[in-house]
Coordinates of C-alpha atoms in Angstrom, one line a residue:
Chain A
M136 CA -2.3 -13.6 18.6
L137 CA -4.4 -16.4 16.8
Y138 CA -5.3 -16.4 13.2
I139 CA -6.8 -18.8 11.2
V140 CA -6.5 -18.5 7.4
E141 CA -9.3 -20.3 5.5
G142 CA -8.7 -21.3 1.9
D143 CA -12.1 -21.3 0.1
A144 CA -14.1 -19.0 2.3
C145 CA -12.3 -15.8 2.7
M146 CA -13.2 -15.3 6.3
F147 CA -10.6 -13.0 7.5
F148 CA -12.9 -10.4 9.6
V149 CA -10.7 -8.0 11.1
N150 CA -11.5 -6.3 14.1
I151 CA -11.4 -2.7 12.6
L152 CA -10.6 -0.9 15.9
N153 CA -7.9 -3.2 16.7
N154 CA -6.2 -2.9 13.5
I155 CA -6.4 0.9 13.4
K156 CA -4.5 0.8 16.7
K157 CA -2.1 -1.8 15.5
Y158 CA -1.3 -0.2 12.1
S159 CA -1.5 3.4 12.9
F160 CA 2.2 3.6 13.5
L161 CA 2.8 2.0 10.1
T162 CA 0.4 4.2 8.4
K163 CA 2.2 7.3 10.0
Q164 CA 5.6 6.0 8.7
L165 CA 4.3 5.5 5.2
V166 CA 2.8 9.0 5.2
M167 CA 6.1 10.3 6.4
R168 CA 8.1 8.3 3.9
D169 CA 6.0 9.7 1.0
F170 CA 6.4 13.3 2.5
K171 CA 10.1 13.0 2.9
V172 CA 10.8 11.4 -0.4
K173 CA 8.7 13.8 -2.3
Y174 CA 10.7 17.1 -1.0
K175 CA 14.1 15.5 -0.5
R176 CA 15.9 16.9 -3.4
S177 CA 13.9 20.3 -4.0
V178 CA 15.4 23.6 -2.8
L179 CA 12.1 24.9 -1.7
G180 CA 10.8 21.7 -0.3
V181 CA 7.7 21.8 1.4
F182 CA 7.0 25.3 0.2
W183 CA 6.0 24.0 -3.0
S184 CA 2.8 22.6 -1.4
I185 CA 1.9 26.3 -0.8
L186 CA 3.4 27.8 -4.0
Y187 CA 2.1 25.3 -6.5
P188 CA -1.5 26.1 -6.1
L189 CA -0.8 29.8 -6.0
L190 CA 0.9 29.6 -9.3
T191 CA -1.7 27.4 -11.0
M192 CA -4.4 30.0 -9.5
A193 CA -2.3 32.7 -11.1
V194 CA -2.1 30.9 -14.4
M195 CA -5.8 30.2 -14.6
A196 CA -6.5 33.8 -13.3
V197 CA -4.8 35.3 -16.1
V198 CA -6.1 32.9 -19.0
F199 CA -9.6 32.9 -17.8
S200 CA -10.2 36.4 -16.3
Q201 CA -8.0 38.3 -18.7
M202 CA -8.1 36.6 -21.9
F203 CA -11.5 34.7 -21.9
K204 CA -13.1 37.6 -19.5
F205 CA -14.8 35.1 -17.4
Q206 CA -16.5 36.5 -14.5
V207 CA -18.6 35.1 -11.8
E208 CA -20.9 37.9 -10.7
G209 CA -20.5 39.6 -7.4
V210 CA -17.7 37.4 -5.9
N211 CA -13.9 37.4 -5.8
Y212 CA -12.9 35.5 -8.8
L213 CA -9.4 34.7 -7.4
V214 CA -11.0 33.1 -4.2
Y215 CA -13.5 31.6 -6.2
L216 CA -10.8 30.0 -8.4
L217 CA -8.7 28.7 -5.5
T218 CA -11.5 27.2 -3.5
G219 CA -12.3 24.9 -6.3
L220 CA -8.9 24.4 -7.4
V221 CA -7.5 23.1 -3.9
M222 CA -10.3 20.6 -3.6
F223 CA -10.2 19.4 -7.2
N224 CA -6.2 19.0 -6.9
Y225 CA -6.6 17.0 -3.6
F226 CA -9.1 14.8 -5.2
S227 CA -7.2 14.1 -8.4
E228 CA -3.7 13.7 -6.9
A229 CA -5.1 11.6 -3.9
S230 CA -7.2 9.3 -6.1
S231 CA -4.6 8.7 -8.8
G232 CA -2.0 8.0 -6.0
A233 CA -4.1 5.7 -4.2
M234 CA -4.9 3.9 -7.3
A235 CA -1.3 3.2 -8.0
S236 CA -0.4 2.7 -4.3
V237 CA -1.1 -1.1 -4.4
V238 CA 0.8 -1.9 -7.4
T239 CA 3.7 0.3 -6.4
N240 CA 4.0 -1.3 -3.0
F241 CA 3.7 -4.9 -4.4
Q242 CA 7.4 -5.6 -3.1
L243 CA 6.1 -5.3 0.3
I244 CA 2.8 -7.1 0.0
N245 CA 4.7 -10.0 -1.5
K246 CA 7.1 -10.3 1.3
V247 CA 5.3 -9.3 4.7
Y248 CA 1.8 -9.6 5.9
I249 CA 0.4 -6.0 6.0
P250 CA -3.5 -5.2 5.5
K251 CA -3.4 -4.0 1.9
Y252 CA -6.1 -1.2 2.5
I253 CA -3.1 0.6 4.4
F254 CA -1.6 1.8 1.0
P255 CA -4.6 3.5 -0.5
L256 CA -5.4 4.9 3.0
S257 CA -1.8 6.4 3.6
K258 CA -1.8 7.9 0.3
T259 CA -5.0 9.6 0.7
L260 CA -3.9 10.9 4.0
F261 CA -0.4 12.0 2.9
V262 CA -2.0 14.1 0.1
G263 CA -4.4 15.3 2.8
I264 CA -1.5 17.0 4.7
N265 CA -0.5 18.6 1.4
F266 CA -4.1 19.7 1.1
L267 CA -4.1 21.4 4.4
L268 CA -1.0 23.2 3.4
T269 CA -2.7 24.5 0.4
L270 CA -5.4 26.0 2.5
I271 CA -2.8 28.8 3.7
P272 CA -2.5 30.3 0.3
L273 CA -6.4 30.2 0.1
L274 CA -6.4 32.0 3.4
L275 CA -3.9 34.7 2.3
M276 CA -6.1 35.0 -0.8
I277 CA -9.3 35.4 1.3
L278 CA -7.5 38.0 3.6
F279 CA -5.6 40.1 1.1
T280 CA -7.7 40.1 -2.2
G281 CA -11.0 41.6 -3.2
S282 CA -12.6 44.8 -2.1
G283 CA -15.9 46.4 -1.3
E284 CA -18.6 44.0 -2.2
T285 CA -16.3 41.1 -3.1
K286 CA -14.2 41.3 0.0
C287 CA -14.6 37.7 1.7
I288 CA -15.2 38.0 5.4
I289 CA -14.2 35.2 7.9
N290 CA -17.4 34.3 9.4
I291 CA -18.7 31.7 12.0
Y292 CA -19.6 29.3 9.3
Y293 CA -16.0 28.6 8.6
L294 CA -16.4 26.0 11.5
L295 CA -18.6 24.0 9.0
L296 CA -15.7 23.8 6.4
P297 CA -14.1 20.6 7.9
F298 CA -17.6 18.8 7.1
A299 CA -17.0 19.5 3.4
Y300 CA -13.4 18.3 3.7
L301 CA -14.4 15.3 5.5
C302 CA -16.9 14.4 2.7
L303 CA -14.1 15.1 0.1
F304 CA -11.9 12.6 1.9
M305 CA -14.4 10.0 2.3
F306 CA -15.2 10.2 -1.4
T307 CA -11.7 10.3 -2.4
L308 CA -10.7 7.3 -0.2
G309 CA -13.7 5.4 -1.6
M310 CA -12.7 6.3 -5.2
G311 CA -9.2 5.2 -4.3
F312 CA -10.2 1.9 -3.1
I313 CA -12.3 1.2 -6.2
L314 CA -9.7 2.5 -8.6
S315 CA -6.9 0.5 -7.0
T316 CA -8.8 -2.6 -7.1
I317 CA -9.8 -2.2 -10.7
S318 CA -6.2 -1.1 -11.8
I319 CA -4.8 -4.2 -10.4
F320 CA -6.8 -6.5 -12.7
F321 CA -7.0 -4.0 -15.7
R322 CA -3.7 -1.9 -15.8
D323 CA -5.1 0.2 -18.6
M324 CA -7.0 1.9 -15.9
F325 CA -3.9 4.3 -15.3
Y326 CA -4.2 5.6 -18.8
I327 CA -8.0 5.7 -18.8
Y328 CA -8.2 7.5 -15.5
G329 CA -5.7 10.1 -16.7
V330 CA -8.2 11.0 -19.3
I331 CA -11.2 10.9 -17.0
T332 CA -9.5 13.2 -14.6
M333 CA -8.9 15.6 -17.4
L334 CA -12.6 15.4 -18.5
W335 CA -13.6 15.7 -14.7
T336 CA -11.7 19.0 -14.5
Y337 CA -13.9 20.5 -17.1
L338 CA -16.9 19.1 -15.9
T339 CA -16.4 20.6 -12.5
P340 CA -17.2 24.4 -12.0
I341 CA -13.7 25.4 -11.1
F342 CA -13.2 28.4 -13.2
Y343 CA -16.7 29.0 -14.5
D344 CA -20.0 29.5 -12.8
I345 CA -22.6 26.8 -13.2
T346 CA -25.4 29.4 -14.0
M347 CA -23.6 29.8 -17.3
L348 CA -24.9 26.4 -18.5
D349 CA -28.2 25.0 -19.9
P350 CA -30.4 24.0 -17.0
W351 CA -30.3 20.4 -17.9
V352 CA -26.6 20.5 -17.7
Q353 CA -26.9 22.2 -14.4
G354 CA -29.2 19.4 -13.2
L355 CA -26.5 17.0 -14.1
M356 CA -23.7 18.9 -12.6
K357 CA -25.6 18.7 -9.4
L358 CA -24.9 15.1 -9.3
N359 CA -21.2 15.6 -9.4
P360 CA -19.8 15.1 -6.0
L361 CA -16.9 17.4 -6.3
Y362 CA -19.2 20.1 -7.4
N363 CA -21.2 19.7 -4.1
F364 CA -18.2 19.8 -2.0
I365 CA -16.9 22.7 -3.6
D366 CA -20.3 24.7 -3.7
F367 CA -20.6 23.8 -0.1
T368 CA -17.4 25.8 0.7
R369 CA -18.1 28.5 -1.8
V370 CA -21.3 29.4 0.1
I371 CA -19.4 29.8 3.2
I372 CA -16.3 31.6 1.9
L373 CA -17.8 33.9 -0.8
H374 CA -21.3 34.7 0.3
G375 CA -20.9 34.1 4.1
T376 CA -24.1 32.2 4.4
M377 CA -25.1 28.9 6.0
P378 CA -25.3 26.1 3.3
S379 CA -28.8 24.7 2.9
A380 CA -29.9 21.4 4.4
H381 CA -30.0 20.0 0.9
S382 CA -26.4 20.8 0.3
F383 CA -25.6 19.0 3.5
F384 CA -27.6 16.0 2.4
M385 CA -26.0 15.8 -1.1
C386 CA -22.5 16.1 0.4
L387 CA -23.3 13.1 2.7
A388 CA -25.1 11.2 0.1
L389 CA -22.6 11.4 -2.5
S390 CA -19.6 10.5 -0.2
V391 CA -20.5 7.8 2.6
P392 CA -22.0 5.3 0.0
V393 CA -18.9 5.8 -2.4
L394 CA -16.6 5.0 0.6
L395 CA -18.7 2.0 1.7
I396 CA -18.8 0.6 -1.9
G397 CA -15.0 1.0 -2.1
M398 CA -14.5 -0.7 1.1
I399 CA -16.6 -3.6 0.1
V400 CA -15.1 -3.9 -3.4
F401 CA -11.5 -3.6 -2.0
K402 CA -12.1 -6.1 0.7
K403 CA -13.9 -8.7 -1.6
N404 CA -10.9 -8.6 -4.0
Q405 CA -7.8 -8.1 -1.8
D406 CA -7.0 -11.8 -1.5
K407 CA -6.8 -12.0 -5.5
F408 CA -4.3 -9.2 -5.7
I409 CA -1.2 -11.3 -5.2
Y410 CA -1.8 -13.1 -8.3
Y411 CA -2.2 -10.2 -10.5
V412 CA 0.5 -7.7 -9.4
Chain B
M18 CA 2.2 -23.7 17.1
V19 CA 1.8 -23.9 13.5
R20 CA -0.6 -26.5 11.8
L21 CA -1.1 -26.9 8.1
T22 CA -4.0 -29.1 7.0
N23 CA -4.3 -30.1 3.3
V24 CA -2.9 -27.0 2.1
G25 CA -2.7 -26.4 -1.5
M26 CA -1.6 -23.3 -3.4
K27 CA -2.9 -23.0 -7.0
F28 CA -1.4 -20.4 -9.4
N29 CA -3.2 -19.6 -12.7
L30 CA -0.5 -19.5 -15.4
G31 CA -2.8 -17.9 -17.8
I32 CA -3.4 -14.8 -15.8
E33 CA -0.6 -12.9 -17.4
K34 CA -2.0 -13.4 -20.9
S35 CA -5.6 -12.5 -20.2
F36 CA -7.1 -8.9 -20.4
S37 CA -5.1 -7.6 -23.8
F38 CA -7.4 -6.4 -26.3
K39 CA -5.2 -8.2 -29.1
E40 CA -6.2 -11.5 -27.4
L41 CA -9.9 -10.5 -27.2
F42 CA -9.8 -9.5 -30.8
I43 CA -8.3 -12.7 -31.9
K44 CA -10.8 -14.7 -29.7
T45 CA -13.7 -12.8 -31.1
F46 CA -13.0 -13.1 -34.7
S47 CA -11.3 -16.5 -35.0
F48 CA -13.2 -19.0 -36.6
K49 CA -11.9 -21.9 -34.8
K50 CA -13.6 -21.4 -31.2
K51 CA -11.0 -22.8 -29.0
K52 CA -12.1 -23.4 -25.7
K53 CA -10.2 -21.2 -23.0
K54 CA -7.6 -23.5 -21.5
T55 CA -6.8 -22.4 -18.2
E56 CA -3.5 -23.8 -17.0
Y57 CA -3.2 -24.4 -13.3
F58 CA 0.1 -24.9 -11.4
W59 CA 0.1 -26.3 -8.0
A60 CA 3.1 -24.7 -6.1
L61 CA 1.7 -26.8 -3.0
K62 CA -0.4 -29.8 -2.9
N63 CA -1.8 -31.6 0.3
I64 CA 0.7 -30.2 2.7
N65 CA 0.2 -31.7 6.3
L66 CA 2.5 -30.4 8.6
D67 CA 2.4 -29.8 12.5
I68 CA 5.1 -27.9 14.0
K69 CA 5.6 -27.6 17.6
K70 CA 6.8 -25.1 20.0
G71 CA 10.7 -24.6 20.1
E72 CA 11.2 -26.8 16.8
V73 CA 13.6 -25.8 14.3
I74 CA 12.5 -26.9 11.0
G75 CA 14.5 -27.0 7.9
F76 CA 13.2 -27.1 4.3
V77 CA 15.2 -28.4 1.5
G78 CA 14.4 -28.9 -2.2
S79 CA 15.2 -27.8 -5.6
N80 CA 14.2 -24.4 -7.0
G81 CA 10.5 -24.2 -7.5
A82 CA 9.7 -26.9 -5.1
G83 CA 7.7 -24.8 -3.2
K84 CA 9.6 -23.7 -0.2
S85 CA 9.2 -20.0 -0.3
T86 CA 5.5 -20.4 -1.1
L87 CA 5.1 -22.5 2.1
L88 CA 6.6 -19.8 4.1
K89 CA 4.5 -17.1 2.6
V90 CA 1.3 -19.2 3.2
V91 CA 2.6 -19.4 6.9
S92 CA 3.3 -15.8 7.4
G93 CA -0.1 -14.9 5.9
V94 CA 1.2 -13.4 2.8
M95 CA -0.7 -15.5 0.7
K96 CA -3.9 -17.3 1.4
P97 CA -3.9 -21.0 0.7
S98 CA -6.4 -22.0 -2.3
T99 CA -7.3 -25.0 -0.2
G100 CA -6.9 -26.3 3.2
K101 CA -6.3 -24.5 6.5
V102 CA -3.3 -22.8 8.1
E103 CA -3.3 -22.4 11.9
V104 CA -0.8 -20.1 13.5
N105 CA -0.4 -19.5 16.9
G106 CA 2.2 -16.7 18.0
V107 CA 3.9 -13.7 16.8
I108 CA 5.6 -14.3 13.5
S109 CA 8.8 -12.5 12.4
P110 CA 9.1 -13.1 8.8
M111 CA 12.5 -12.7 7.3
I112 CA 11.5 -13.9 3.8
E113 CA 13.5 -11.1 2.0
L114 CA 15.6 -8.7 4.0
G115 CA 14.9 -5.1 3.5
A116 CA 11.5 -5.4 2.0
G117 CA 10.0 -2.3 2.6
F118 CA 13.3 -0.1 2.8
D119 CA 12.8 3.0 0.7
V120 CA 16.2 3.7 -1.1
E121 CA 15.9 7.4 -0.8
L122 CA 15.5 7.5 3.0
T123 CA 18.4 7.4 5.2
A124 CA 19.4 4.4 7.3
R125 CA 17.9 6.1 10.7
E126 CA 14.4 6.7 8.7
N127 CA 14.4 3.1 7.4
I128 CA 14.9 1.6 10.8
F129 CA 11.7 3.3 11.8
L130 CA 9.8 2.3 8.5
N131 CA 11.0 -1.2 8.2
G132 CA 10.2 -1.6 12.0
A133 CA 6.6 -0.3 11.4
V134 CA 6.3 -2.6 8.5
L135 CA 7.3 -5.6 10.7
G136 CA 4.8 -4.5 13.1
Y137 CA 6.7 -3.2 15.8
S138 CA 5.3 -0.3 17.9
E139 CA 6.8 3.2 18.0
K140 CA 7.8 2.8 21.7
F141 CA 9.5 -0.4 21.1
I142 CA 11.5 0.9 18.0
K143 CA 12.6 4.0 20.3
E144 CA 13.7 1.8 22.9
K145 CA 15.5 -0.6 20.7
Y146 CA 17.0 1.9 18.1
Q147 CA 20.5 2.0 19.7
E148 CA 20.6 -1.7 19.9
I149 CA 19.5 -2.2 16.3
V150 CA 22.3 0.4 15.3
D151 CA 25.0 -1.3 17.6
F152 CA 24.2 -4.6 16.2
S153 CA 24.2 -3.4 12.6
E154 CA 27.5 -1.6 13.3
L155 CA 26.6 1.2 10.8
H156 CA 27.2 4.0 13.2
D157 CA 28.8 6.2 10.7
F158 CA 26.4 5.9 8.0
L159 CA 23.1 6.5 9.8
E160 CA 22.3 9.7 7.9
A161 CA 23.2 8.5 4.4
P162 CA 20.3 7.5 1.9
I163 CA 20.7 3.8 1.7
K164 CA 20.8 3.7 -2.1
N165 CA 24.4 4.6 -1.6
F166 CA 24.7 1.3 0.6
S167 CA 26.4 -1.9 -0.4
S168 CA 24.0 -5.0 -0.5
G169 CA 26.0 -6.2 2.5
M170 CA 25.4 -2.9 4.6
I171 CA 21.5 -3.2 3.5
A172 CA 21.6 -6.7 4.8
R173 CA 23.2 -5.8 7.9
L174 CA 20.7 -3.4 8.7
A175 CA 17.8 -5.4 7.8
F176 CA 19.0 -8.3 9.9
S177 CA 19.4 -6.2 12.9
I178 CA 15.9 -4.8 12.6
A179 CA 14.3 -8.1 11.9
T180 CA 15.9 -9.9 14.9
I181 CA 15.6 -7.2 17.4
V182 CA 12.2 -8.8 18.7
N183 CA 12.1 -12.2 20.5
P184 CA 9.5 -13.5 18.0
E185 CA 7.7 -16.9 18.9
I186 CA 8.0 -17.9 15.3
L187 CA 10.9 -17.0 13.0
I188 CA 10.7 -17.6 9.4
V189 CA 14.1 -17.6 7.5
D190 CA 14.6 -17.9 3.8
E191 CA 18.1 -18.1 2.7
I192 CA 19.5 -14.9 4.4
L193 CA 22.3 -16.2 6.4
S194 CA 24.6 -16.1 3.3
V195 CA 24.6 -12.3 3.4
G196 CA 27.1 -9.9 4.7
D197 CA 30.9 -10.4 5.3
I198 CA 32.3 -13.4 7.2
N199 CA 32.2 -11.6 10.5
F200 CA 28.6 -10.7 10.1
Q201 CA 27.7 -14.1 9.0
E202 CA 29.2 -15.3 12.2
K203 CA 27.4 -12.7 14.1
S204 CA 24.1 -13.5 12.6
R205 CA 24.5 -17.3 13.1
K206 CA 25.2 -16.7 16.7
K207 CA 22.1 -14.2 17.1
M208 CA 19.9 -17.1 15.6
Q209 CA 21.1 -19.7 17.8
E210 CA 20.4 -17.5 20.7
M211 CA 17.0 -17.2 19.7
I212 CA 16.5 -20.8 19.0
D213 CA 18.1 -21.5 22.5
G214 CA 15.5 -19.1 23.9
G215 CA 12.5 -21.3 22.5
T216 CA 11.8 -19.6 19.4
T217 CA 10.0 -21.9 16.6
V218 CA 12.0 -21.5 13.5
L219 CA 11.0 -22.4 9.8
Y220 CA 14.4 -22.4 7.9
V221 CA 14.9 -22.6 4.3
S222 CA 18.3 -23.1 2.9
H223 CA 20.3 -24.7 0.1
A224 CA 23.3 -24.9 2.3
L225 CA 22.7 -28.4 3.8
D226 CA 25.6 -27.9 6.2
S227 CA 23.7 -25.2 7.9
V228 CA 20.5 -27.0 7.9
R229 CA 22.2 -30.0 9.4
S230 CA 23.8 -28.1 12.2
I231 CA 20.8 -26.1 13.5
C232 CA 17.6 -27.9 12.3
T233 CA 15.8 -30.5 14.6
R234 CA 13.7 -31.8 11.8
A235 CA 13.8 -31.4 8.1
V236 CA 11.2 -31.5 5.4
W237 CA 12.0 -32.2 1.8
L238 CA 9.7 -30.7 -0.7
E239 CA 9.5 -31.7 -4.4
H240 CA 6.8 -30.4 -6.9
G241 CA 4.9 -28.9 -4.2
E242 CA 4.6 -31.9 -2.2
I243 CA 6.4 -33.4 1.0
K244 CA 8.7 -36.2 -0.2
M245 CA 10.2 -36.9 2.9
I246 CA 10.0 -35.6 6.6
G247 CA 11.9 -36.6 9.5
D248 CA 15.4 -36.6 11.0
T249 CA 17.4 -33.8 9.6
N250 CA 20.6 -36.2 8.7
E251 CA 18.4 -38.6 6.9
V252 CA 16.4 -36.0 5.0
C253 CA 19.5 -34.2 3.8
E254 CA 21.3 -37.4 2.9
A255 CA 18.4 -38.5 0.8
Y256 CA 18.0 -35.2 -0.7
Y257 CA 21.7 -35.0 -1.5
K258 CA 21.8 -38.4 -3.1
Q259 CA 18.9 -37.6 -5.4
E260 CA 20.2 -34.4 -6.5
M261 CA 23.6 -35.8 -7.3
K262 CA 22.0 -38.7 -9.5
N263 CA 20.4 -36.1 -11.9

């Protein structure tokens, strides 16, 4: 192994494939660490991953459908809620975890050479495992709730769901890279992002239907990446139809560029991290 | 094996202070426009060093002389501000033992985690797992979370993991003073074994005796610069004399 560290020109072009192979074990270990530490002392352990979204859904269902009488025409409201909720929760948990990951793992970065992108990446993956578990309650809701017209039927288009989840993952990872870079130079970002996520919750149609809004707001909403990913899955799960080509395009157009920008921003700044953390 | 050419490492002392709104506010509204003064601190200046295969180099110098920074630059943790670092070989950095341990996890889990951090493959750790446990002598505590371990036990575990490989370059920063006498002796022996096996060692210690006993060459760093380089005994002698004078 020969490597040359150049002072002025940060020319450390890593062979990505090589690195993935070399650091896959570390990534796996970091994901496992998060997983073990998270559930270590709780009685129900990993079941919380399944229980938590179910309970959140129950709370929201009671508040919005019973108290505020929200309804979305012609669909199973519980499934409607949960499809949005699991995806949004994944995004907010993974992006804020990734944001903090470089700062919290500073001890390591300062002592051993590890590529720094491993931390946002392993965090996004770890929450991803959690996300897959939350698909279990979603499946239960699809199978056991709704009747007649609002009954969801498992259909062939389910095979397209991974596409939306992959776009969600790419978008989240990209955001994680951008946020972790910003937060190192500007720690106030942790607080600011908390407010942003809260705002984002309301700007994403999780518990309401987009058609309730003014047309111009609807237009804006369609630029919200999370809306696009969620809508993609809802078309499949709730309506049992194939998402439109436009839908495919929007999902890709709002995720891939974000990931690329995130990677570039992170890479350009990573050598400076050590002075700021 | 390791070559440093004109390596300099610059730290910006002002960094901590920037980015607060208080400062921004004062700056914007103060009448006296003070030019922003950036204070730089050169932790390393003009370091030229050529380390050959099999050499055991000791670094001495007072606190803050740049010893640890130098090791970090060599191990790739930090990028030098100026100059070039060339390293040819697999490095095992023992800059701080147990960096990357998670205190909530058990000793067994930490062996795998720390091994991954040090860049070992999964297969390698599985093979060497028993050897690591045997060397650390912590058989009875494998399933205990290491937050309940004493610092000596943590050091044992960390040393055992870090030295299980036969690295081409070993970077050791002030770590042999850990553990009880029995383990100190054991770890010293282990290090001697590695040296005899041809490992290049970069060794930092304040214990001049141990520098004298294992190093083939010594470097005396002062204020980030090489003050003296050469025969271990001469360098240690000169360094000791100066320290005693102050």
